């Protein structure tokens, strides 16, 4: 038997053992789901040798490989568009019984424009944020946990309120840690001394 015929027998065996769906088999073999059902009927009633005659006039090995590639890429576009080749390969095997090597899948995804090699990925450009124009317009809030009193006291956090326009330190408060309760107390003291700014600003890791 040819390699294509052996592949067809292997795929139909998986369908018969319920390890592969007819839809997946159709994608692998490059035929319709109805044709898979006809092949299964022949396979079960007449055995594997009968498939040699059924294979005449069917697509070549290259066309079958193209069908596997197109089917795999279709699944990736529909279900795994944000996945890299390694994880996409695992999902294709786990959920669709489609076995493709990682390097082959990487090549297909790269050629299809789904995956970009790491060295070719464009670095994201971060536009620096400009300072505000007026004192008190926006106040930056930050905290730093440190041995501020050296060995004369415990390690503690310094909560800082900084004017964005001028960089001026407007309020400082020592606390046991950076926590919501102490930030609220510090904010209350700041508001009593300076009034309400248009905005408070903290980084994405802050409170």
Short mmCIF file of C-alpha atoms in Angstrom, two decimals, residues 1 21 36 47 53 61 65 71 76 79 102 133 136 144 168 177 181-182 184-185 192 201 206:
data_model
loop_
_atom_site.label_atom_id
_atom_site.label_comp_id
_atom_site.label_asym_id
_atom_site.label_seq_id
_atom_site.Cartn_x
_atom_site.Cartn_y
_atom_site.Cartn_z
CA UNK A 1 0.00 0.00 0.00
CA UNK A 21 -14.51 12.65 14.74
CA UNK A 36 -15.68 9.65 5.20
CA UNK A 47 -11.63 -4.48 5.31
CA UNK A 53 -9.46 0.59 -5.04
CA UNK A 61 -0.30 13.08 -1.01
CA UNK A 65 -1.02 17.56 3.16
CA UNK A 71 -7.82 22.45 8.21
CA UNK A 76 -6.48 27.93 14.83
CA UNK A 79 -10.44 28.82 18.25
CA UNK A 102 5.50 21.87 16.47
CA UNK A 133 0.16 72.40 33.69
CA UNK A 136 -2.56 70.69 42.36
CA UNK A 144 8.09 52.72 49.43
CA UNK A 168 6.86 69.09 44.72
CA UNK A 177 2.77 48.95 55.31
CA UNK A 181 -6.50 52.13 55.55
CA UNK A 182 -3.30 54.20 55.79
CA UNK A 184 -7.17 56.78 53.20
CA UNK A 185 -5.76 58.51 56.27
CA UNK A 192 -7.50 68.99 54.52
CA UNK A 201 -2.61 59.06 39.94
CA UNK A 206 -0.42 50.72 43.47
#
